[in-house]
Amino acid sequence: MSREKNLAKNTFILSIGNLLPKAVSFITLPILTAYLTKAEYGSYDLLYTLASLFLPVVTLQIQTAAFRFLIEERDNPLEQKKIITNIYLFTIFTSFIALGILFFVLSSFSILTRVLICVFFFLDNMINTSRQVVRGIGKNAIYSASSVLNAVVNMAFIYLFVKSFQMGLDGVLASLTLALMFSQLYILIRSHLLKYIDFSLFDTQTLKKLLRYSWPMIPNSLSGWVMRLSDRLVITGFLGIEANAVYSVANKLPILYSVLQNTFTIAWQENASIASKDKDTEKYYSDMFDTMYRIFYSIMALLIVSTPLLFAIMIKGDYDEAYYQMPILYIGAFFNSLSSYMGGIYVARMETKKVGITTTVAAAMNLLIDFMLINVIGIYAGSISTLVSYLFLVIYRMIDVQKIQKMHFNIPRMLLLLGFLIAMSVLSYQRMLVLDILNVVIAVATSLLFNRKVIVQVFKAIIGKFIKKKT
């Protein structure tokens, strides 16, 4: 299978595992908001957010090393066992220590709630590690299926525990915990992971090698967390909770693009790592960037022109001000997708320190702009700081990546397509039907024009499969 087909296949498989859980979260939201008190829902949201912070700090991001190093050893079963054994032992050991401390820190909760929180955090650490392991050994379908299973089981138990039994926060925690447990068991059974664990293979040198790769990814993870949260904290602190509600709503549609982009990034990291030692790496990385840029341009263009309709359907209540933040956030999300592509090359070249440094600088820039502009332009400070920090990130990485991997960029075409996105964003601000129609024409025409080769290839592939089935 060609590298391009493998990338497309992995992107499709991983998209199922990423998109369905997002859909399920929308389905369960009415139940949670209806049957939890505001205090319970606030605690749930805080705990879920802290879980994303807890994982990288406690485990030193060692699960990222699982993915990257296992790719290198797909033909070496003994080395695979050594890597997997050391990663699981480290994850279990550090998790138990951290959770023992956490149990006493959360003294304001009941003992049952504290136990559920600790078990949830532990299983969250384990499932994230297991998913990176199965990705590393090339079983993306199991990775994706485990996410789907987790989402479906969680939805079923939330309905049972929260709506039917009305167990409140404990019901939500029990649902999350059971869903993770089922998902973990599924991975262990389907991928036969237990056969890779051999305690006699524990080796401090192997562990040090893995941690040297993984720990620089902690700033990257935390900085990404800060960039997502800092806007909301500053807006809430200076403008109030209602302003933050508007900004939160403004992010709802750009998140749709980010979900698709994240799926591609996960698949791209694997392809970039596998291709890192090929003779034509420079051409492959450059061509893939060019193709990715044009495809992501089309997705973003179609999302921008769909915003008037999507906003009317999905956003209810007094959130009209949120509409005007969206075009800025769209462009910021577009820049983020480009920087993530470069991040995949850093991962492929095992330059994780550069990933952490660049993201940390971007996060600091985001926060600084927030404080500088919040009293001048209000909520726009959040969206503009996001756009500027991601623009810095992509420009810096495009320049810096040349030090470890030569690449060629079609700058005139990149600027032309970016100009179209900016023009469509400006037109969408006017909220006039005739300009909305013009936007649709521009988006469709440019998408077809600049992606005609990809469209023809996809069409030929579909026709070829159809003919094979007939014969």
GROMACS .gro file of C-alpha atoms in nm, residues 160-464:
model
  305
  160LEU     CA    1  -2.895   0.446   3.361
  161PHE     CA    2  -2.710   0.600   3.657
  162VAL     CA    3  -2.782   0.970   3.609
  163LYS     CA    4  -3.129   0.976   3.454
  164SER     CA    5  -3.289   0.654   3.584
  165PHE     CA    6  -3.119   0.612   3.924
  166GLN     CA    7  -3.045   0.986   3.969
  167MET     CA    8  -2.706   0.920   4.130
  168GLY     CA    9  -2.573   1.268   4.049
  169LEU     CA   10  -2.196   1.323   4.030
  170ASP     CA   11  -2.122   0.972   4.159
  171GLY     CA   12  -2.333   0.833   3.875
  172VAL     CA   13  -2.132   1.028   3.617
  173LEU     CA   14  -1.801   0.913   3.767
  174ALA     CA   15  -1.921   0.553   3.778
  175SER     CA   16  -2.027   0.579   3.413
  176LEU     CA   17  -1.691   0.718   3.305
  177THR     CA   18  -1.504   0.454   3.507
  178LEU     CA   19  -1.703   0.158   3.374
  179ALA     CA   20  -1.671   0.287   3.018
  180LEU     CA   21  -1.292   0.309   3.053
  181MET     CA   22  -1.284  -0.038   3.210
  182PHE     CA   23  -1.474  -0.194   2.919
  183SER     CA   24  -1.254  -0.007   2.671
  184GLN     CA   25  -0.934  -0.121   2.845
  185LEU     CA   26  -1.050  -0.484   2.853
  186TYR     CA   27  -1.138  -0.464   2.485
  187ILE     CA   28  -0.787  -0.346   2.395
  188LEU     CA   29  -0.621  -0.611   2.613
  189ILE     CA   30  -0.827  -0.892   2.458
  190ARG     CA   31  -0.828  -0.782   2.094
  191SER     CA   32  -0.459  -0.686   2.074
  192HIS     CA   33  -0.328  -0.957   2.310
  193LEU     CA   34  -0.129  -0.692   2.495
  194LEU     CA   35  -0.061  -0.910   2.799
  195LYS     CA   36   0.174  -1.126   2.591
  196TYR     CA   37   0.398  -0.819   2.548
  197ILE     CA   38   0.445  -0.770   2.924
  198ASP     CA   39   0.740  -0.948   3.085
  199PHE     CA   40   0.856  -0.814   3.423
  200SER     CA   41   1.202  -0.961   3.369
  201LEU     CA   42   1.253  -0.710   3.087
  202PHE     CA   43   1.239  -0.406   3.315
  203ASP     CA   44   1.546  -0.204   3.229
  204THR     CA   45   1.644   0.138   3.362
  205GLN     CA   46   1.838   0.223   3.045
  206THR     CA   47   1.533   0.159   2.828
  207LEU     CA   48   1.318   0.364   3.065
  208LYS     CA   49   1.565   0.654   3.056
  209LYS     CA   50   1.566   0.643   2.675
  210LEU     CA   51   1.186   0.659   2.666
  211LEU     CA   52   1.168   0.942   2.920
  212ARG     CA   53   1.434   1.147   2.739
  213TYR     CA   54   1.200   1.146   2.442
  214SER     CA   55   0.873   1.196   2.630
  215TRP     CA   56   0.933   1.451   2.905
  216PRO     CA   57   0.988   1.748   2.667
  217MET     CA   58   0.633   1.683   2.545
  218ILE     CA   59   0.496   1.791   2.885
  219PRO     CA   60   0.536   2.165   2.810
  220ASN     CA   61   0.368   2.104   2.474
  221SER     CA   62   0.070   1.939   2.640
  222LEU     CA   63   0.044   2.197   2.918
  223SER     CA   64   0.090   2.488   2.678
  224GLY     CA   65  -0.189   2.359   2.457
  225TRP     CA   66  -0.404   2.334   2.767
  226VAL     CA   67  -0.312   2.691   2.867
  227MET     CA   68  -0.389   2.825   2.519
  228ARG     CA   69  -0.737   2.671   2.531
  229LEU     CA   70  -0.807   2.789   2.885
  230SER     CA   71  -0.626   3.122   2.920
  231ASP     CA   72  -0.865   3.312   2.688
  232ARG     CA   73  -1.163   3.198   2.895
  233LEU     CA   74  -0.998   3.283   3.227
  234VAL     CA   75  -0.895   3.632   3.117
  235ILE     CA   76  -1.235   3.706   2.959
  236THR     CA   77  -1.414   3.583   3.271
  237GLY     CA   78  -1.185   3.781   3.502
  238PHE     CA   79  -1.212   4.110   3.313
  239LEU     CA   80  -1.549   4.095   3.139
  240GLY     CA   81  -1.755   3.851   3.345
  241ILE     CA   82  -1.905   3.506   3.310
  242GLU     CA   83  -2.160   3.611   3.046
  243ALA     CA   84  -1.883   3.732   2.813
  244ASN     CA   85  -1.711   3.398   2.858
  245ALA     CA   86  -2.036   3.222   2.763
  246VAL     CA   87  -2.037   3.419   2.435
  247TYR     CA   88  -1.674   3.326   2.367
  248SER     CA   89  -1.742   2.962   2.451
  249VAL     CA   90  -2.030   2.952   2.201
  250ALA     CA   91  -1.808   3.119   1.938
  251ASN     CA   92  -1.571   2.823   1.965
  252LYS     CA   93  -1.837   2.558   1.903
  253LEU     CA   94  -1.818   2.562   1.521
  254PRO     CA   95  -1.437   2.605   1.491
  255ILE     CA   96  -1.408   2.294   1.711
  256LEU     CA   97  -1.567   2.093   1.427
  257TYR     CA   98  -1.265   2.178   1.211
  258SER     CA   99  -1.023   2.106   1.496
  259VAL     CA  100  -1.167   1.755   1.541
  260LEU     CA  101  -1.101   1.675   1.175
  261GLN     CA  102  -0.755   1.830   1.192
  262ASN     CA  103  -0.662   1.636   1.505
  263THR     CA  104  -0.763   1.311   1.336
  264PHE     CA  105  -0.535   1.386   1.041
  265THR     CA  106  -0.251   1.488   1.275
  266ILE     CA  107  -0.264   1.154   1.460
  267ALA     CA  108  -0.251   0.962   1.131
  268TRP     CA  109   0.018   1.194   0.990
  269GLN     CA  110   0.252   1.139   1.287
  270GLU     CA  111   0.258   0.768   1.205
  271ASN     CA  112   0.320   0.818   0.833
  272ALA     CA  113   0.584   1.085   0.894
  273SER     CA  114   0.767   0.860   1.141
  274ILE     CA  115   0.761   0.559   0.909
  275ALA     CA  116   0.882   0.769   0.615
  276SER     CA  117   1.153   0.950   0.814
  277LYS     CA  118   1.428   0.719   0.686
  278ASP     CA  119   1.316   0.700   0.324
  279LYS     CA  120   1.536   0.845   0.049
  280ASP     CA  121   1.264   1.075  -0.085
  281THR     CA  122   1.159   1.215   0.253
  282GLU     CA  123   1.213   1.577   0.148
  283LYS     CA  124   0.985   1.543  -0.154
  284TYR     CA  125   0.727   1.336   0.033
  285TYR     CA  126   0.696   1.578   0.327
  286SER     CA  127   0.679   1.876   0.089
  287ASP     CA  128   0.420   1.720  -0.140
  288MET     CA  129   0.207   1.607   0.153
  289PHE     CA  130   0.215   1.955   0.304
  290ASP     CA  131   0.103   2.104  -0.026
  291THR     CA  132  -0.182   1.854  -0.060
  292MET     CA  133  -0.283   1.892   0.304
  293TYR     CA  134  -0.283   2.273   0.274
  294ARG     CA  135  -0.520   2.264  -0.023
  295ILE     CA  136  -0.754   2.009   0.135
  296PHE     CA  137  -0.765   2.192   0.469
  297TYR     CA  138  -0.826   2.516   0.281
  298SER     CA  139  -1.132   2.360   0.119
  299ILE     CA  140  -1.267   2.225   0.448
  300MET     CA  141  -1.222   2.564   0.611
  301ALA     CA  142  -1.372   2.752   0.316
  302LEU     CA  143  -1.683   2.533   0.315
  303LEU     CA  144  -1.716   2.572   0.692
  304ILE     CA  145  -1.695   2.953   0.668
  305VAL     CA  146  -1.965   2.974   0.402
  306SER     CA  147  -2.185   2.733   0.598
  307THR     CA  148  -2.162   2.939   0.915
  308PRO     CA  149  -2.474   3.156   0.860
  309LEU     CA  150  -2.688   2.842   0.828
  310LEU     CA  151  -2.510   2.641   1.100
  311PHE     CA  152  -2.525   2.934   1.341
  312ALA     CA  153  -2.899   2.976   1.289
  313ILE     CA  154  -2.961   2.603   1.345
  314MET     CA  155  -2.721   2.524   1.629
  315ILE     CA  156  -2.698   2.844   1.836
  316LYS     CA  157  -3.003   2.954   2.030
  317GLY     CA  158  -3.046   3.240   2.274
  318ASP     CA  159  -2.878   3.578   2.299
  319TYR     CA  160  -2.541   3.488   2.149
  320ASP     CA  161  -2.538   3.704   1.836
  321GLU     CA  162  -2.204   3.857   1.933
  322ALA     CA  163  -2.044   3.513   1.910
  323TYR     CA  164  -2.099   3.510   1.533
  324TYR     CA  165  -1.842   3.784   1.480
  325GLN     CA  166  -1.570   3.597   1.668
  326MET     CA  167  -1.601   3.286   1.452
  327PRO     CA  168  -1.421   3.401   1.132
  328ILE     CA  169  -1.118   3.502   1.340
  329LEU     CA  170  -1.121   3.172   1.527
  330TYR     CA  171  -1.155   2.985   1.195
  331ILE     CA  172  -0.835   3.140   1.060
  332GLY     CA  173  -0.660   3.065   1.390
  333ALA     CA  174  -0.771   2.701   1.368
  334PHE     CA  175  -0.639   2.687   1.011
  335PHE     CA  176  -0.296   2.810   1.124
  336ASN     CA  177  -0.303   2.554   1.406
  337SER     CA  178  -0.356   2.272   1.156
  338LEU     CA  179  -0.046   2.383   0.964
  339SER     CA  180   0.164   2.402   1.280
  340SER     CA  181   0.042   2.054   1.378
  341TYR     CA  182   0.170   1.919   1.046
  342MET     CA  183   0.516   2.056   1.131
  343GLY     CA  184   0.480   1.910   1.480
  344GLY     CA  185   0.440   1.569   1.317
  345ILE     CA  186   0.780   1.612   1.153
  346TYR     CA  187   0.940   1.703   1.487
  347VAL     CA  188   0.791   1.383   1.631
  348ALA     CA  189   0.916   1.180   1.334
  349ARG     CA  190   1.268   1.319   1.385
  350MET     CA  191   1.242   1.272   1.765
  351GLU     CA  192   1.293   1.646   1.820
  352THR     CA  193   1.034   1.666   2.097
  353LYS     CA  194   1.214   1.949   2.277
  354LYS     CA  195   1.138   2.176   1.981
  355VAL     CA  196   0.769   2.084   2.003
  356GLY     CA  197   0.760   2.184   2.370
  357ILE     CA  198   0.959   2.505   2.328
  358THR     CA  199   0.761   2.640   2.033
  359THR     CA  200   0.424   2.566   2.192
  360THR     CA  201   0.530   2.722   2.523
  361VAL     CA  202   0.634   3.044   2.349
  362ALA     CA  203   0.304   3.052   2.157
  363ALA     CA  204   0.107   3.000   2.482
  364ALA     CA  205   0.295   3.285   2.652
  365MET     CA  206   0.227   3.509   2.352
  366ASN     CA  207  -0.142   3.417   2.363
  367LEU     CA  208  -0.169   3.512   2.731
  368LEU     CA  209   0.027   3.837   2.687
  369ILE     CA  210  -0.197   3.955   2.401
  370ASP     CA  211  -0.504   3.868   2.608
  371PHE     CA  212  -0.392   4.098   2.891
  372MET     CA  213  -0.281   4.376   2.652
  373LEU     CA  214  -0.606   4.393   2.453
  374ILE     CA  215  -0.885   4.272   2.683
  375ASN     CA  216  -0.969   4.625   2.809
  376VAL     CA  217  -0.933   4.773   2.460
  377ILE     CA  218  -1.134   4.543   2.232
  378GLY     CA  219  -1.317   4.316   2.477
  379ILE     CA  220  -1.394   3.959   2.370
  380TYR     CA  221  -1.204   4.009   2.044
  381ALA     CA  222  -0.885   3.988   2.251
  382GLY     CA  223  -0.947   3.615   2.296
  383SER     CA  224  -1.000   3.535   1.929
  384ILE     CA  225  -0.722   3.765   1.804
  385SER     CA  226  -0.469   3.633   2.057
  386THR     CA  227  -0.551   3.279   1.942
  387LEU     CA  228  -0.504   3.370   1.576
  388VAL     CA  229  -0.175   3.558   1.631
  389SER     CA  230  -0.021   3.288   1.852
  390TYR     CA  231  -0.102   3.013   1.603
  391LEU     CA  232   0.026   3.229   1.316
  392PHE     CA  233   0.354   3.273   1.505
  393LEU     CA  234   0.367   2.899   1.571
  394VAL     CA  235   0.329   2.796   1.208
  395ILE     CA  236   0.576   3.056   1.073
  396TYR     CA  237   0.838   2.970   1.335
  397ARG     CA  238   0.803   2.596   1.276
  398MET     CA  239   0.814   2.632   0.896
  399ILE     CA  240   1.149   2.809   0.934
  400ASP     CA  241   1.286   2.599   1.219
  401VAL     CA  242   1.194   2.261   1.069
  402GLN     CA  243   1.439   2.329   0.784
  403LYS     CA  244   1.723   2.269   1.032
  404ILE     CA  245   1.628   1.903   1.068
  405GLN     CA  246   1.433   1.835   0.748
  406LYS     CA  247   1.453   2.031   0.423
  407MET     CA  248   1.113   2.115   0.277
  408HIS     CA  249   0.978   2.324  -0.010
  409PHE     CA  250   0.672   2.545   0.027
  410ASN     CA  251   0.464   2.695  -0.254
  411ILE     CA  252   0.445   3.035  -0.082
  412PRO     CA  253   0.256   3.223  -0.362
  413ARG     CA  254  -0.022   2.962  -0.367
  414MET     CA  255  -0.034   2.948   0.012
  415LEU     CA  256  -0.079   3.327   0.030
  416LEU     CA  257  -0.340   3.320  -0.248
  417LEU     CA  258  -0.554   3.061  -0.072
  418LEU     CA  259  -0.510   3.239   0.262
  419GLY     CA  260  -0.627   3.557   0.089
  420PHE     CA  261  -0.942   3.377  -0.026
  421LEU     CA  262  -1.010   3.262   0.333
  422ILE     CA  263  -0.969   3.616   0.465
  423ALA     CA  264  -1.194   3.754   0.190
  424MET     CA  265  -1.465   3.498   0.265
  425SER     CA  266  -1.438   3.580   0.636
  426VAL     CA  267  -1.485   3.951   0.565
  427LEU     CA  268  -1.787   3.880   0.344
  428SER     CA  269  -1.942   3.659   0.610
  429TYR     CA  270  -1.921   3.948   0.859
  430GLN     CA  271  -2.170   4.144   0.648
  431ARG     CA  272  -2.448   3.885   0.698
  432MET     CA  273  -2.610   3.968   0.364
  433LEU     CA  274  -2.772   3.692   0.156
  434VAL     CA  275  -2.620   3.803  -0.174
  435LEU     CA  276  -2.269   3.803  -0.021
  436ASP     CA  277  -2.331   3.467   0.141
  437ILE     CA  278  -2.418   3.326  -0.203
  438LEU     CA  279  -2.102   3.485  -0.348
  439ASN     CA  280  -1.905   3.318  -0.068
  440VAL     CA  281  -2.047   2.978  -0.163
  441VAL     CA  282  -1.945   3.031  -0.525
  442ILE     CA  283  -1.590   3.131  -0.426
  443ALA     CA  284  -1.553   2.838  -0.186
  444VAL     CA  285  -1.683   2.572  -0.425
  445ALA     CA  286  -1.499   2.708  -0.732
  446THR     CA  287  -1.160   2.743  -0.560
  447SER     CA  288  -1.193   2.408  -0.383
  448LEU     CA  289  -1.262   2.229  -0.711
  449LEU     CA  290  -0.988   2.419  -0.894
  450PHE     CA  291  -0.707   2.365  -0.646
  451ASN     CA  292  -0.801   2.007  -0.554
  452ARG     CA  293  -0.889   1.880  -0.902
  453LYS     CA  294  -0.605   1.623  -0.906
  454VAL     CA  295  -0.706   1.479  -0.568
  455ILE     CA  296  -1.071   1.470  -0.672
  456VAL     CA  297  -0.985   1.287  -0.996
  457GLN     CA  298  -0.771   1.033  -0.807
  458VAL     CA  299  -1.047   0.966  -0.552
  459PHE     CA  300  -1.306   0.937  -0.830
  460LYS     CA  301  -1.089   0.690  -1.022
  461ALA     CA  302  -1.032   0.484  -0.708
  462ILE     CA  303  -1.406   0.465  -0.640
  463ILE     CA  304  -1.485   0.371  -1.001
  464GLY     CA  305  -1.207   0.111  -0.997
   0.00000   0.00000   0.00000
